[in-house]
CSV table of N, CA and C in Angstrom, one decimal:
chain,number,residue,atom,x,y,z
A,1189,UNK,N,94.5,93.8,120.1
A,1189,UNK,CA,95.6,94.8,120.5
A,1189,UNK,C,95.2,96.2,120.1
A,1190,UNK,N,95.4,97.1,120.9
A,1190,UNK,CA,95.2,98.5,120.7
A,1190,UNK,C,96.4,99.2,120.2
A,1191,UNK,N,96.3,100.0,119.1
A,1191,UNK,CA,97.4,100.7,118.5
A,1191,UNK,C,97.2,102.2,118.7
A,1192,UNK,N,98.3,102.9,118.7
A,1192,UNK,CA,98.3,104.3,119.0
A,1192,UNK,C,97.6,105.1,117.8
A,1193,UNK,N,97.1,106.2,118.2
A,1193,UNK,CA,96.4,107.1,117.1
A,1193,UNK,C,97.4,107.4,116.0
A,1194,UNK,N,98.7,107.6,116.4
A,1194,UNK,CA,99.7,108.0,115.4
A,1194,UNK,C,99.8,106.9,114.4
A,1195,UNK,N,99.9,105.6,114.9
A,1195,UNK,CA,100.1,104.5,114.0
A,1195,UNK,C,98.9,104.3,113.2
A,1196,UNK,N,97.7,104.3,113.7
A,1196,UNK,CA,96.5,104.1,112.9
A,1196,UNK,C,96.3,105.2,111.9
A,1197,UNK,N,96.6,106.4,112.3
A,1197,UNK,CA,96.5,107.5,111.3
A,1197,UNK,C,97.5,107.3,110.1
A,1198,UNK,N,98.7,107.0,110.5
A,1198,UNK,CA,99.7,106.7,109.4
A,1198,UNK,C,99.3,105.6,108.5
A,1199,UNK,N,98.9,104.5,109.1
A,1199,UNK,CA,98.5,103.3,108.3
A,1199,UNK,C,97.2,103.6,107.5
A,1200,UNK,N,96.3,104.4,108.1
A,1200,UNK,CA,95.1,104.7,107.3
A,1200,UNK,C,95.5,105.5,106.0
A,1201,UNK,N,96.4,106.4,106.2
A,1201,UNK,CA,96.9,107.2,105.0
A,1201,UNK,C,97.6,106.3,104.0
A,1202,UNK,N,98.4,105.4,104.5
A,1202,UNK,CA,99.1,104.4,103.6
A,1202,UNK,C,98.1,103.6,102.8
A,1203,UNK,N,97.1,103.1,103.6
A,1203,UNK,CA,96.1,102.2,103.0
A,1203,UNK,C,95.2,103.0,101.9
A,1204,UNK,N,94.8,104.2,102.2
A,1204,UNK,CA,94.0,105.0,101.3
A,1204,UNK,C,94.9,105.2,100.0
A,1205,UNK,N,96.1,105.6,100.2
A,1205,UNK,CA,97.0,105.8,99.0
A,1205,UNK,C,97.1,104.5,98.2
A,1206,UNK,N,97.2,103.4,98.9
A,1206,UNK,CA,97.3,102.1,98.2
A,1206,UNK,C,96.0,101.8,97.4
A,1207,UNK,N,94.9,102.1,98.1
A,1207,UNK,CA,93.6,101.9,97.4
A,1207,UNK,C,93.5,102.7,96.1
A,1208,UNK,N,93.8,104.0,96.3
A,1208,UNK,CA,93.8,104.9,95.1
A,1208,UNK,C,94.7,104.4,94.0
A,1209,UNK,N,95.9,103.9,94.4
A,1209,UNK,CA,96.8,103.4,93.4
A,1209,UNK,C,96.4,102.1,92.7
A,1210,UNK,N,95.5,101.4,93.3
A,1210,UNK,CA,95.1,100.1,92.8
A,1210,UNK,C,93.7,100.2,92.2
A,1211,UNK,N,93.1,101.4,91.9
A,1211,UNK,CA,91.9,101.5,91.2
A,1211,UNK,C,90.7,101.8,92.1
A,1212,UNK,N,90.8,101.9,93.3
A,1212,UNK,CA,89.7,102.3,94.2
A,1212,UNK,C,89.9,103.8,94.5
A,1213,UNK,N,89.6,104.6,93.5
A,1213,UNK,CA,90.1,106.0,93.4
A,1213,UNK,C,89.0,107.1,93.5
A,1214,UNK,N,87.9,106.8,94.2
A,1214,UNK,CA,86.9,107.8,94.4
A,1214,UNK,C,86.5,107.7,95.9
A,1215,UNK,N,86.0,108.8,96.4
A,1215,UNK,CA,85.6,108.8,97.9
A,1215,UNK,C,84.5,107.7,98.1
A,1216,UNK,N,83.5,107.6,97.2
A,1216,UNK,CA,82.5,106.6,97.5
A,1216,UNK,C,83.1,105.2,97.4
A,1217,UNK,N,84.1,104.9,96.6
A,1217,UNK,CA,84.7,103.6,96.5
A,1217,UNK,C,85.5,103.3,97.7
A,1218,UNK,N,86.2,104.3,98.2
A,1218,UNK,CA,87.0,104.2,99.4
A,1218,UNK,C,86.2,103.9,100.6
A,1219,UNK,N,85.0,104.7,100.8
A,1219,UNK,CA,84.2,104.5,101.9
A,1219,UNK,C,83.5,103.1,101.8
A,1220,UNK,N,83.2,102.6,100.6
A,1220,UNK,CA,82.6,101.3,100.5
A,1220,UNK,C,83.6,100.2,100.9
A,1221,UNK,N,84.9,100.4,100.5
A,1221,UNK,CA,85.9,99.4,100.7
A,1221,UNK,C,86.3,99.4,102.2
A,1222,UNK,N,86.4,100.5,102.9
A,1222,UNK,CA,86.9,100.6,104.2
A,1222,UNK,C,85.9,100.7,105.3
A,1223,UNK,N,84.7,101.2,105.0
A,1223,UNK,CA,83.7,101.5,106.0
A,1223,UNK,C,83.9,102.8,106.7
A,1224,UNK,N,84.9,103.6,106.3
A,1224,UNK,CA,85.1,104.8,107.0
A,1224,UNK,C,84.1,105.9,106.5
A,1225,UNK,N,83.7,106.8,107.3
A,1225,UNK,CA,82.8,107.9,106.9
A,1225,UNK,C,83.4,108.7,105.8
A,1226,UNK,N,82.5,109.3,105.0
A,1226,UNK,CA,82.9,110.1,103.8
A,1226,UNK,C,83.9,111.2,104.2
A,1227,UNK,N,83.6,111.9,105.3
A,1227,UNK,CA,84.4,113.0,105.7
A,1227,UNK,C,85.8,112.5,106.1
A,1228,UNK,N,85.9,111.3,106.8
A,1228,UNK,CA,87.2,110.7,107.1
A,1228,UNK,C,88.0,110.4,105.9
A,1229,UNK,N,87.3,109.8,104.9
A,1229,UNK,CA,88.0,109.5,103.6
A,1229,UNK,C,88.5,110.8,103.0
A,1230,UNK,N,87.7,111.8,102.9
A,1230,UNK,CA,88.1,113.1,102.3
A,1230,UNK,C,89.3,113.7,103.1
A,1231,UNK,N,89.2,113.7,104.4
A,1231,UNK,CA,90.3,114.2,105.2
A,1231,UNK,C,91.6,113.4,105.0
A,1232,UNK,N,91.5,112.1,104.9
A,1232,UNK,CA,92.6,111.2,104.8
A,1232,UNK,C,93.3,111.5,103.4
A,1233,UNK,N,92.5,111.6,102.4
A,1233,UNK,CA,93.1,112.0,101.1
A,1233,UNK,C,93.8,113.3,101.1
A,1234,UNK,N,93.2,114.3,101.8
A,1234,UNK,CA,93.8,115.6,101.9
A,1234,UNK,C,95.1,115.5,102.7
A,1235,UNK,N,95.2,114.7,103.7
A,1235,UNK,CA,96.3,114.5,104.6
A,1235,UNK,C,97.5,113.8,104.0
A,1236,UNK,N,97.3,113.1,102.8
A,1236,UNK,CA,98.4,112.4,102.2
A,1236,UNK,C,99.6,113.3,101.9
A,1237,UNK,N,99.3,114.6,101.6
A,1237,UNK,CA,100.4,115.5,101.3
A,1237,UNK,C,101.3,115.7,102.5
A,1238,UNK,N,100.8,115.6,103.7
A,1238,UNK,CA,101.6,115.7,104.9
A,1238,UNK,C,102.7,114.7,105.0
A,1239,UNK,N,102.5,113.5,104.3
A,1239,UNK,CA,103.5,112.5,104.2
A,1239,UNK,C,104.3,112.6,102.9
A,1240,UNK,N,104.1,113.7,102.1
A,1240,UNK,CA,104.7,113.9,100.8
A,1240,UNK,C,104.3,112.9,99.8
A,1241,UNK,N,103.1,112.3,100.0
A,1241,UNK,CA,102.5,111.5,99.0
A,1241,UNK,C,101.6,112.5,98.2
A,1242,UNK,N,102.0,112.7,96.9
A,1242,UNK,CA,101.3,113.7,96.1
A,1242,UNK,C,100.1,113.0,95.4
A,1243,UNK,N,98.9,113.4,95.7
A,1243,UNK,CA,97.7,112.9,95.1
A,1243,UNK,C,96.9,114.0,94.5
A,1244,UNK,N,96.4,113.8,93.3
A,1244,UNK,CA,95.6,114.8,92.6
A,1244,UNK,C,94.3,114.2,92.1
A,1245,UNK,N,93.3,115.1,92.0
A,1245,UNK,CA,92.0,114.7,91.4
A,1245,UNK,C,92.1,115.0,89.9
A,1246,UNK,N,91.9,114.0,89.1
A,1246,UNK,CA,92.0,114.2,87.7
A,1246,UNK,C,90.6,114.0,87.0
A,1247,UNK,N,90.2,115.0,86.2
A,1247,UNK,CA,89.0,114.9,85.5
A,1247,UNK,C,87.9,115.8,86.1
A,1248,UNK,N,86.7,115.6,85.6
A,1248,UNK,CA,85.5,116.4,86.0
A,1248,UNK,C,85.0,115.9,87.4
A,1249,UNK,N,84.3,116.8,88.0
A,1249,UNK,CA,83.8,116.5,89.4
A,1249,UNK,C,83.0,115.2,89.4
A,1250,UNK,N,82.1,115.0,88.5
A,1250,UNK,CA,81.3,113.8,88.5
A,1250,UNK,C,81.9,112.5,88.1
A,1251,UNK,N,82.9,112.6,87.2
A,1251,UNK,CA,83.5,111.4,86.7
A,1251,UNK,C,85.0,111.3,86.8
A,1252,UNK,N,85.6,112.2,87.6
A,1252,UNK,CA,87.0,112.2,87.8
A,1252,UNK,C,87.5,111.2,88.8
A,1253,UNK,N,88.8,111.1,89.1
A,1253,UNK,CA,89.3,110.1,90.0
A,1253,UNK,C,90.6,110.7,90.6
A,1254,UNK,N,90.9,110.2,91.8
A,1254,UNK,CA,92.1,110.5,92.5
A,1254,UNK,C,93.2,109.7,91.9
A,1255,UNK,N,94.4,110.2,91.9
A,1255,UNK,CA,95.6,109.5,91.3
A,1255,UNK,C,96.8,109.9,92.2
A,1256,UNK,N,97.6,108.9,92.5
A,1256,UNK,CA,98.8,109.1,93.3
A,1256,UNK,C,99.9,109.5,92.2
A,1257,UNK,N,100.4,110.7,92.3
A,1257,UNK,CA,101.4,111.2,91.4
A,1257,UNK,C,102.8,110.8,91.8
A,1258,UNK,N,103.0,110.8,93.1
A,1258,UNK,CA,104.4,110.6,93.7
A,1258,UNK,C,104.2,110.0,95.1
A,1259,UNK,N,104.9,108.9,95.4
A,1259,UNK,CA,104.9,108.4,96.8
A,1259,UNK,C,105.8,109.0,97.7
A,1260,UNK,N,106.6,110.0,97.2
A,1260,UNK,CA,107.6,110.7,98.1
A,1260,UNK,C,108.5,109.7,98.8
A,1261,UNK,N,108.7,109.9,100.1
A,1261,UNK,CA,109.6,109.0,100.8
A,1261,UNK,C,109.0,107.6,101.2
A,1262,UNK,N,107.8,107.4,100.8
A,1262,UNK,CA,107.1,106.1,101.2
A,1262,UNK,C,107.5,105.0,100.2
A,1263,UNK,N,107.9,103.9,100.7
A,1263,UNK,CA,108.2,102.7,99.8
A,1263,UNK,C,107.0,102.0,99.4
A,1264,UNK,N,106.5,102.3,98.2
A,1264,UNK,CA,105.3,101.7,97.7
A,1264,UNK,C,105.3,100.2,97.8
A,1265,UNK,N,106.4,99.6,97.5
A,1265,UNK,CA,106.5,98.1,97.6
A,1265,UNK,C,106.3,97.6,99.0
A,1266,UNK,N,106.7,98.3,100.0
A,1266,UNK,CA,106.5,98.0,101.4
A,1266,UNK,C,105.0,98.0,101.7
A,1267,UNK,N,104.3,99.0,101.2
A,1267,UNK,CA,102.9,99.1,101.4
A,1267,UNK,C,102.2,97.9,100.8
A,1268,UNK,N,102.5,97.6,99.6
A,1268,UNK,CA,101.9,96.5,98.9
A,1268,UNK,C,102.2,95.2,99.6
A,1269,UNK,N,103.4,95.0,100.1
A,1269,UNK,CA,103.8,93.7,100.7
A,1269,UNK,C,103.2,93.6,102.2
A,1270,UNK,N,102.7,94.7,102.7
A,1270,UNK,CA,102.2,94.7,104.1
A,1270,UNK,C,100.8,95.1,104.2
A,1271,UNK,N,100.0,95.0,103.1
A,1271,UNK,CA,98.6,95.4,103.2
A,1271,UNK,C,97.8,94.6,104.2
A,1272,UNK,N,98.1,93.3,104.4
A,1272,UNK,CA,97.4,92.5,105.4
A,1272,UNK,C,97.7,93.0,106.8
A,1273,UNK,N,98.9,93.4,107.1
A,1273,UNK,CA,99.3,93.9,108.4
A,1273,UNK,C,98.6,95.3,108.6
A,1274,UNK,N,98.6,96.1,107.6
A,1274,UNK,CA,98.0,97.4,107.6
A,1274,UNK,C,96.5,97.3,107.9
A,1275,UNK,N,95.8,96.4,107.2
A,1275,UNK,CA,94.4,96.2,107.4
A,1275,UNK,C,94.1,95.6,108.8
A,1276,UNK,N,95.0,94.8,109.3
A,1276,UNK,CA,94.8,94.2,110.7
A,1276,UNK,C,94.9,95.3,111.7
A,1277,UNK,N,95.9,96.2,111.6
A,1277,UNK,CA,96.0,97.4,112.5
A,1277,UNK,C,94.8,98.3,112.4
A,1278,UNK,N,94.2,98.4,111.2
A,1278,UNK,CA,93.0,99.3,111.1
A,1278,UNK,C,91.7,98.5,111.4
A,1279,UNK,N,91.8,97.3,111.7
A,1279,UNK,CA,90.7,96.4,112.0
A,1279,UNK,C,89.7,96.4,110.8
A,1280,UNK,N,90.3,96.2,109.6
A,1280,UNK,CA,89.5,96.0,108.4
A,1280,UNK,C,89.4,94.6,107.9
């Protein structure tokens, strides 16, 4: 089944936020987990703010990590409970 760009973009952002929140919190780790290109991972992290998901890079450039500070209007429990569905939509 083909999904709209809007849906896949939204789900990609939710999934990246979920990964960051569960310990996969660097661009190399996200690219390894998802197979997405580095630039896509970086752009997705930057775009989290558009959903009012507040993400910050904590620490030094070489050994820091991203952290979700606030999920905003997104129900984090929904994301956790629907990870399988999200991954299926993203073909992961």
